[in-house]
Short mmCIF file of C-alpha atoms in Angstrom, two decimals:
data_model
loop_
_atom_site.label_atom_id
_atom_site.label_comp_id
_atom_site.label_asym_id
_atom_site.label_seq_id
_atom_site.Cartn_x
_atom_site.Cartn_y
_atom_site.Cartn_z
CA MET A 25 76.65 95.08 67.32
CA THR A 26 76.63 94.55 63.57
CA SER A 27 79.78 94.24 61.46
CA ASP A 28 79.06 97.68 59.94
CA ASP A 29 78.89 99.21 63.43
CA LYS A 30 82.22 97.62 64.31
CA ARG A 31 83.83 99.00 61.17
CA GLN A 32 82.59 102.46 62.09
CA MET A 33 83.86 102.15 65.66
CA TYR A 34 87.34 100.67 65.13
CA GLU A 35 89.66 99.16 62.56
CA LEU A 36 91.75 96.06 63.21
CA GLU A 37 95.39 96.16 62.18
CA TYR A 38 96.34 93.95 59.24
CA PRO A 39 98.33 91.81 59.34
CA ALA A 40 97.38 91.31 62.96
CA PRO A 41 100.24 91.13 65.49
CA ALA A 42 100.47 88.05 67.68
CA VAL A 43 98.66 88.31 71.03
CA ASP A 44 99.52 85.45 73.38
CA GLY A 45 99.13 85.72 77.14
CA GLY A 46 100.84 82.42 77.87
CA ALA A 47 100.25 78.70 77.73
CA SER A 48 97.65 78.58 80.52
CA SER A 49 95.69 81.82 80.08
CA GLY A 50 94.93 84.71 77.78
CA PRO A 51 96.49 88.17 78.03
CA THR A 52 95.77 90.86 80.60
CA LEU A 53 94.03 94.01 79.32
CA ILE A 54 95.07 97.29 80.99
CA ILE A 55 92.72 100.25 80.48
CA ALA A 56 94.37 103.66 80.94
CA MET A 57 92.39 106.48 79.33
CA GLN A 58 93.00 110.12 80.19
CA GLY A 59 90.33 112.73 80.80
CA TYR A 60 88.71 111.43 83.99
CA ALA A 61 90.15 110.72 87.44
CA ASP A 62 93.76 111.37 86.46
CA ALA A 63 95.18 113.31 89.42
CA GLY A 64 98.93 113.69 89.21
CA HIS A 65 98.70 112.67 85.53
CA ALA A 66 99.14 109.14 86.86
CA VAL A 67 96.89 107.26 84.44
CA GLU A 68 98.26 108.76 81.26
CA GLY A 69 101.73 108.68 82.79
CA ALA A 70 101.42 104.92 83.32
CA ALA A 71 100.23 104.39 79.74
CA GLY A 72 102.91 106.67 78.33
CA HIS A 73 105.65 104.91 80.27
CA LEU A 74 104.57 101.45 79.10
CA LYS A 75 104.40 102.56 75.45
CA ALA A 76 107.78 104.27 75.67
CA ALA A 77 109.61 101.59 77.64
CA LEU A 78 108.26 98.44 75.96
CA ASP A 79 107.93 97.27 72.38
CA SER A 80 104.34 97.64 71.20
CA ARG A 81 102.20 97.13 68.10
CA THR A 82 98.74 98.50 67.40
CA VAL A 83 95.99 95.89 67.15
CA ALA A 84 92.94 98.18 66.83
CA THR A 85 92.48 101.90 66.14
CA PHE A 86 89.24 103.63 67.14
CA ASN A 87 87.46 106.14 64.91
CA ASN A 88 87.90 109.61 66.40
CA ASP A 89 85.05 111.07 64.34
CA GLU A 90 82.66 108.62 66.00
CA LEU A 91 83.89 109.18 69.55
CA ILE A 92 85.63 112.54 70.02
CA ASP A 93 84.07 115.99 70.35
CA TYR A 94 86.90 118.10 68.96
CA ARG A 95 85.41 121.24 70.51
CA SER A 96 86.01 119.82 73.98
CA ARG A 97 89.65 118.86 73.26
CA ARG A 98 90.86 121.02 70.41
CA PRO A 99 94.14 119.66 68.97
CA MET A 100 97.10 122.02 69.06
CA VAL A 101 98.14 123.50 65.72
CA THR A 102 101.69 124.59 64.86
CA MET A 103 102.30 127.49 62.47
CA SER A 104 105.67 128.47 61.07
CA GLU A 105 106.38 131.31 58.67
CA HIS A 106 102.63 132.02 58.31
CA GLU A 107 101.93 128.40 57.27
CA ILE A 108 100.28 125.54 59.16
CA THR A 109 103.00 122.93 59.55
CA ASP A 110 101.56 120.44 62.05
CA MET A 111 98.44 119.47 63.98
CA GLU A 112 98.40 117.37 67.13
CA SER A 113 97.05 113.87 66.56
CA ILE A 114 94.52 112.22 68.86
CA GLU A 115 95.17 108.50 69.27
CA LEU A 116 92.68 106.17 70.93
CA ASP A 117 93.84 102.63 70.31
CA MET A 118 94.52 99.17 71.68
CA ARG A 119 98.06 97.83 71.51
CA VAL A 120 99.82 94.60 72.31
CA LEU A 121 103.00 94.99 74.36
CA ARG A 122 105.53 92.58 75.84
CA ASP A 123 106.66 92.97 79.42
CA SER A 124 110.22 92.55 80.71
CA LYS A 125 109.83 88.74 80.62
CA GLY A 126 108.37 88.69 77.11
CA SER A 127 104.75 88.07 78.17
CA SER A 128 102.10 89.73 76.01
CA PHE A 129 99.44 92.07 77.37
CA LEU A 130 97.00 94.55 75.86
CA LEU A 131 96.79 98.28 76.58
CA LEU A 132 93.79 100.49 75.78
CA SER A 133 94.91 104.12 75.99
CA GLY A 134 94.14 107.57 74.68
CA PRO A 135 91.48 110.18 75.45
CA GLU A 136 88.23 109.10 77.08
CA PRO A 137 85.53 109.22 74.37
CA ASP A 138 83.07 112.11 74.52
CA LEU A 139 80.38 110.22 72.61
CA ARG A 140 78.81 106.75 72.19
CA TRP A 141 80.01 105.24 75.45
CA GLU A 142 77.74 102.19 75.22
CA ALA A 143 78.81 101.31 71.68
CA PHE A 144 82.45 101.95 72.60
CA SER A 145 82.19 99.72 75.68
CA LYS A 146 80.67 96.89 73.66
CA SER A 147 83.43 97.27 71.06
CA VAL A 148 86.15 97.02 73.70
CA ALA A 149 84.41 93.98 75.19
CA ASP A 150 84.20 92.41 71.72
CA LEU A 151 87.95 92.92 71.32
CA ALA A 152 88.54 91.39 74.75
CA ASP A 153 86.53 88.34 73.69
CA HIS A 154 88.34 88.21 70.34
CA PHE A 155 91.77 88.14 72.01
CA ASN A 156 90.66 85.76 74.80
CA VAL A 157 91.52 88.28 77.54
CA ASP A 158 92.02 86.60 80.92
CA LYS A 159 91.80 89.61 83.25
CA VAL A 160 91.10 93.34 82.93
CA ILE A 161 92.55 96.13 85.10
CA SER A 162 91.39 99.75 84.77
CA LEU A 163 93.54 102.58 86.14
CA TYR A 164 92.30 105.70 87.91
CA SER A 165 93.86 108.44 90.04
CA ALA A 166 92.03 110.76 92.44
CA PRO A 167 93.07 113.79 94.53
CA MET A 168 92.74 112.95 98.21
CA GLY A 169 93.48 114.51 101.59
CA ALA A 170 96.66 112.48 101.99
CA PRO A 171 100.20 113.67 102.75
CA HIS A 172 103.15 113.03 100.45
CA THR A 173 105.13 111.87 103.50
CA ARG A 174 103.13 108.65 103.91
CA PRO A 175 102.91 105.57 101.63
CA LEU A 176 100.63 106.25 98.67
CA VAL A 177 97.37 104.30 98.84
CA VAL A 178 96.07 102.37 95.84
CA SER A 179 92.50 101.23 96.44
CA ALA A 180 90.91 98.42 94.46
CA HIS A 181 87.44 97.39 93.36
CA GLY A 182 86.33 94.49 91.21
CA ASN A 183 84.76 91.06 90.97
CA ASP A 184 87.82 88.83 91.40
CA ARG A 185 89.44 87.94 94.72
CA GLU A 186 92.86 87.41 93.15
CA LEU A 187 92.87 90.93 91.68
CA VAL A 188 91.30 92.73 94.66
CA GLY A 189 91.72 90.55 97.76
CA PRO A 190 95.06 91.69 99.24
CA MET A 191 94.63 95.36 98.33
CA PHE A 192 93.13 98.36 100.11
CA THR A 193 89.34 98.43 99.60
CA TYR A 194 86.40 100.54 100.71
CA ASP A 195 83.58 98.89 102.64
CA GLY A 196 79.97 99.92 102.15
CA MET A 197 78.48 101.90 99.28
CA VAL A 198 80.21 104.66 97.31
CA SER A 199 78.59 106.95 94.71
CA MET A 200 80.67 108.83 92.15
CA PRO A 201 80.44 110.23 88.60
CA GLY A 202 80.68 107.60 85.90
CA ALA A 203 83.36 107.18 83.24
CA ALA A 204 83.81 105.31 79.98
CA ALA A 205 86.27 102.96 81.68
CA VAL A 206 83.68 102.15 84.36
CA MET A 207 81.12 101.36 81.66
CA ILE A 208 83.66 99.03 80.03
CA GLU A 209 84.16 97.33 83.40
CA ARG A 210 80.41 96.79 83.72
CA GLU A 211 80.13 95.33 80.20
CA LEU A 212 83.08 92.99 80.73
CA HIS A 213 81.73 91.89 84.10
CA ALA A 214 78.39 91.04 82.46
CA ARG A 215 80.27 88.88 79.95
CA GLY A 216 82.02 86.93 82.68
CA HIS A 217 85.47 88.49 82.58
CA ARG A 218 87.63 88.99 85.66
CA VAL A 219 87.66 92.76 86.18
CA ALA A 220 89.28 95.18 88.63
CA GLY A 221 89.94 98.89 88.95
CA TYR A 222 92.90 100.44 90.78
CA THR A 223 92.79 104.05 92.02
CA ALA A 224 95.89 105.93 93.19
CA HIS A 225 95.22 108.40 96.03
CA VAL A 226 97.28 111.47 95.12
CA PRO A 227 97.91 114.29 97.63
CA HIS A 228 95.43 116.95 96.57
CA TYR A 229 98.01 119.73 96.70
CA VAL A 230 100.11 118.17 93.91
CA SER A 231 97.24 116.73 91.85
CA ALA A 232 97.70 119.16 88.93
CA SER A 233 101.41 118.30 88.47
CA PRO A 234 102.99 115.05 87.29
CA TYR A 235 103.35 112.86 90.39
CA PRO A 236 105.59 109.88 89.52
CA GLN A 237 104.93 108.11 92.84
CA ALA A 238 101.34 107.50 91.67
CA VAL A 239 102.54 106.19 88.30
CA PHE A 240 104.96 103.85 90.05
CA GLN A 241 102.39 102.51 92.52
CA LEU A 242 99.76 101.88 89.84
CA LEU A 243 102.20 99.89 87.71
CA GLN A 244 103.56 98.06 90.75
CA SER A 245 100.01 97.11 91.77
CA ILE A 246 99.43 95.61 88.33
CA SER A 247 102.67 93.64 88.66
CA ASP A 248 101.65 92.35 92.09
CA THR A 249 98.34 90.91 90.89
CA SER A 250 98.94 90.03 87.24
CA LYS A 251 102.59 88.87 87.46
CA LEU A 252 103.52 91.19 84.59
CA GLN A 253 106.95 92.77 85.02
CA PHE A 254 107.61 96.36 84.00
CA PRO A 255 110.86 98.37 83.80
CA LEU A 256 110.47 101.01 86.51
CA ARG A 257 114.00 102.29 87.13
CA SER A 258 113.50 105.69 85.52
CA ILE A 259 110.25 106.23 87.43
CA GLU A 260 112.03 105.40 90.70
CA GLN A 261 114.56 108.11 89.93
CA ASP A 262 111.76 110.58 89.22
CA VAL A 263 110.07 109.59 92.49
CA ALA A 264 113.25 110.34 94.45
CA ARG A 265 113.68 113.74 92.78
CA VAL A 266 110.10 114.83 93.45
CA GLU A 267 110.28 113.63 97.06
CA LEU A 268 113.36 115.80 97.59
CA GLN A 269 111.62 118.80 96.05
CA LEU A 270 108.54 118.39 98.23
CA ALA A 271 110.65 117.85 101.34
CA GLN A 272 112.53 121.07 100.63
CA GLN A 273 109.31 123.03 100.13
CA THR A 274 107.91 121.62 103.37
CA ARG A 275 111.04 122.58 105.32
CA ASP A 276 111.02 126.08 103.86
CA SER A 277 107.43 126.91 104.85
CA GLU A 278 105.99 126.67 108.34
CA GLU A 279 102.46 126.89 106.95
CA ILE A 280 103.04 124.01 104.55
CA ALA A 281 104.62 121.94 107.32
CA GLN A 282 101.55 122.53 109.50
CA VAL A 283 99.18 121.39 106.75
CA VAL A 284 101.26 118.27 106.07
CA HIS A 285 101.38 117.46 109.79
CA GLN A 286 97.59 117.59 110.09
CA LEU A 287 97.20 115.42 107.01
CA GLU A 288 99.66 112.93 108.53
CA GLN A 289 97.62 112.74 111.72
CA HIS A 290 94.42 112.10 109.79
CA TYR A 291 96.13 109.51 107.55
CA ASP A 292 97.57 107.65 110.55
CA ARG A 293 94.18 107.51 112.28
CA GLU A 294 92.47 106.19 109.16
CA MET A 295 95.14 103.56 108.49
CA GLU A 296 95.07 102.34 112.10
CA SER A 297 91.30 102.02 111.95
CA TYR A 298 91.52 100.14 108.64
CA ARG A 299 94.18 97.79 110.03
CA LYS A 300 91.95 96.84 112.96
CA LYS A 301 89.02 96.11 110.65
CA ASN A 302 91.13 94.27 108.04
CA PRO A 303 94.04 92.57 109.81
CA GLN A 304 94.54 90.14 106.92
CA LYS A 305 95.21 92.80 104.30
CA MET A 306 98.46 94.48 103.37
CA MET A 307 98.71 98.11 104.35
CA PRO A 308 100.10 100.80 102.01
CA GLY A 309 103.88 100.54 102.03
CA GLU A 310 103.86 96.88 103.05
CA ALA A 311 104.70 93.98 100.77
CA GLN A 312 104.08 90.25 100.76
CA VAL A 313 106.98 87.96 101.67
CA PRO A 314 108.35 86.79 98.31
CA SER A 315 108.35 83.14 97.35
CA GLY A 316 111.52 81.23 96.51
CA GLU A 317 110.72 81.52 92.80
CA GLU A 318 110.22 85.29 93.11
CA ILE A 319 113.52 85.64 94.98
CA GLY A 320 115.26 83.72 92.20
CA GLU A 321 113.71 85.92 89.53
CA ALA A 322 114.71 89.04 91.46
CA PHE A 323 118.30 87.81 91.66
CA GLU A 324 118.37 87.15 87.91
CA ASN A 325 117.00 90.64 87.28
CA PHE A 326 119.67 92.07 89.60
CA LEU A 327 122.44 90.37 87.62
CA ALA A 328 120.90 91.60 84.36
CA ALA A 329 120.79 95.14 85.77
CA ILE A 330 124.50 94.92 86.59
CA ASP A 331 125.20 93.88 83.00
CA ASP A 332 123.12 96.81 81.73
CA ARG A 333 125.02 99.23 83.96
CA ASP A 334 128.35 97.89 82.80
CA ARG A 335 127.29 98.56 79.22
CA GLY A 336 126.78 102.19 80.17
CA ARG A 337 123.01 102.42 80.08
CA GLY A 338 121.60 105.44 81.86
CA LEU A 339 118.48 106.06 83.87
CA GLY A 340 115.54 108.26 82.94
CA PRO A 341 115.46 112.04 82.90
CA ALA A 342 114.69 114.24 85.85
CA ALA A 343 111.11 114.75 86.94
CA GLU A 344 109.47 118.06 86.26
CA ASP A 345 109.67 120.58 89.07
CA LEU A 346 106.74 120.44 91.45
CA MET A 347 105.40 123.50 93.20
CA TRP A 348 102.94 123.68 96.08
CA GLU A 349 99.83 124.46 94.05
CA HIS A 350 97.55 125.94 96.69
CA ASP A 351 97.76 128.57 99.39
CA PRO A 352 98.87 126.69 102.55
CA GLN A 353 96.62 128.67 104.88
CA ALA A 354 93.65 128.03 102.60
CA GLU A 355 94.45 124.31 102.72
CA LEU A 356 94.59 124.44 106.50
CA ASP A 357 91.26 126.27 106.71
CA THR A 358 89.65 123.83 104.28
CA TYR A 359 90.94 120.53 105.63
CA GLY A 360 91.76 121.23 109.25
CA ASP A 361 91.79 118.02 111.26
CA HIS A 362 89.49 116.25 108.82
CA ALA A 363 91.39 115.90 105.56
CA GLU A 364 88.47 115.12 103.33
CA PRO A 365 89.18 114.16 99.70
CA ASP A 366 89.00 116.78 96.99
CA ASP A 367 86.12 116.24 94.55
CA SER A 368 87.81 117.14 91.30
CA ALA A 369 90.61 115.73 89.21
CA ASP A 370 92.01 117.10 86.06
CA GLY A 371 95.36 117.12 84.34
CA ASP A 372 97.23 116.96 81.11
CA SER A 373 99.49 114.26 79.81
CA PRO A 374 103.05 113.64 80.90
CA SER A 375 105.29 112.18 78.28
CA GLY A 376 106.55 108.62 78.42
CA ASN A 377 110.18 107.70 79.10
CA ASP A 378 112.28 105.93 76.51
CA ASN A 379 115.19 105.24 78.84
CA ASP A 380 113.68 102.04 80.23
CA LYS A 381 113.44 100.39 76.82
CA ASP A 382 115.82 97.50 76.37
#
């Protein structure tokens, strides 16, 4: 790609903010673009939470006129007193953030481009080379025939054992529609980068509403494999609120309870089969035994949390109300004893949460 092509595709921030992944390696790049495979608004929710909870600075801004079809995602316009007062901005950029320990990482977020995927993928790969990126993790979220009463599955794919090895994976061959993030993965893999993709399996019946459990599990999965630490207290509170709402809805409807029960049976059979085939892997809801260093870090974080509480810091806001989004009997007729995954995912953006920012 020529220098003119790069200037058309993106603009680097000047003066450039410092990007340092540590003494022994470069930074991690997290890719979280909305518009594809974002059930439960988990992908954009993860990006929004990181940008709201952590200090960030833009390192590169992509050219919307080169990448976005405005007819497919028309920005909202605000009118007041018969005058146009505001128009929604579309931001596709790469930022440098610092996690709870002060370690730098990069975040590519915003709408998935409508146009020029190959040129866009090469541009992102060029930026990864420029900033000496050590590992790349793409986030996805898909509606699946899974119950909300069981641990949420995050499946992994990729070319690096450290990023994929301990996680839930699919054996054999899988075919699916492509995405700009997948094309970026392919380009980075060809250039020798360590690449992985994590997909949250969201219960299909809540896939059109914000589902904070999926946001939490995606970010926790990144922490488990990259050693980045994120502030997740407000998301945990949202998870608890939504779980209570779903539990109440399940208790109040015999039809819903029947659907959930059948999904539980299918989930349990699948997990038992997977455990027998992969006895060395962690199952959803399980965790590795922490090392002595990790226990020490956890204790330090606990003491810091006590200090924060004593200074009167609050947790995040309540989660949005969730409603059962499908007719229960229709779900039962469709899924029966074989809770097959739903084929579509769509959703709008949840907002980030500022209450985790220190």
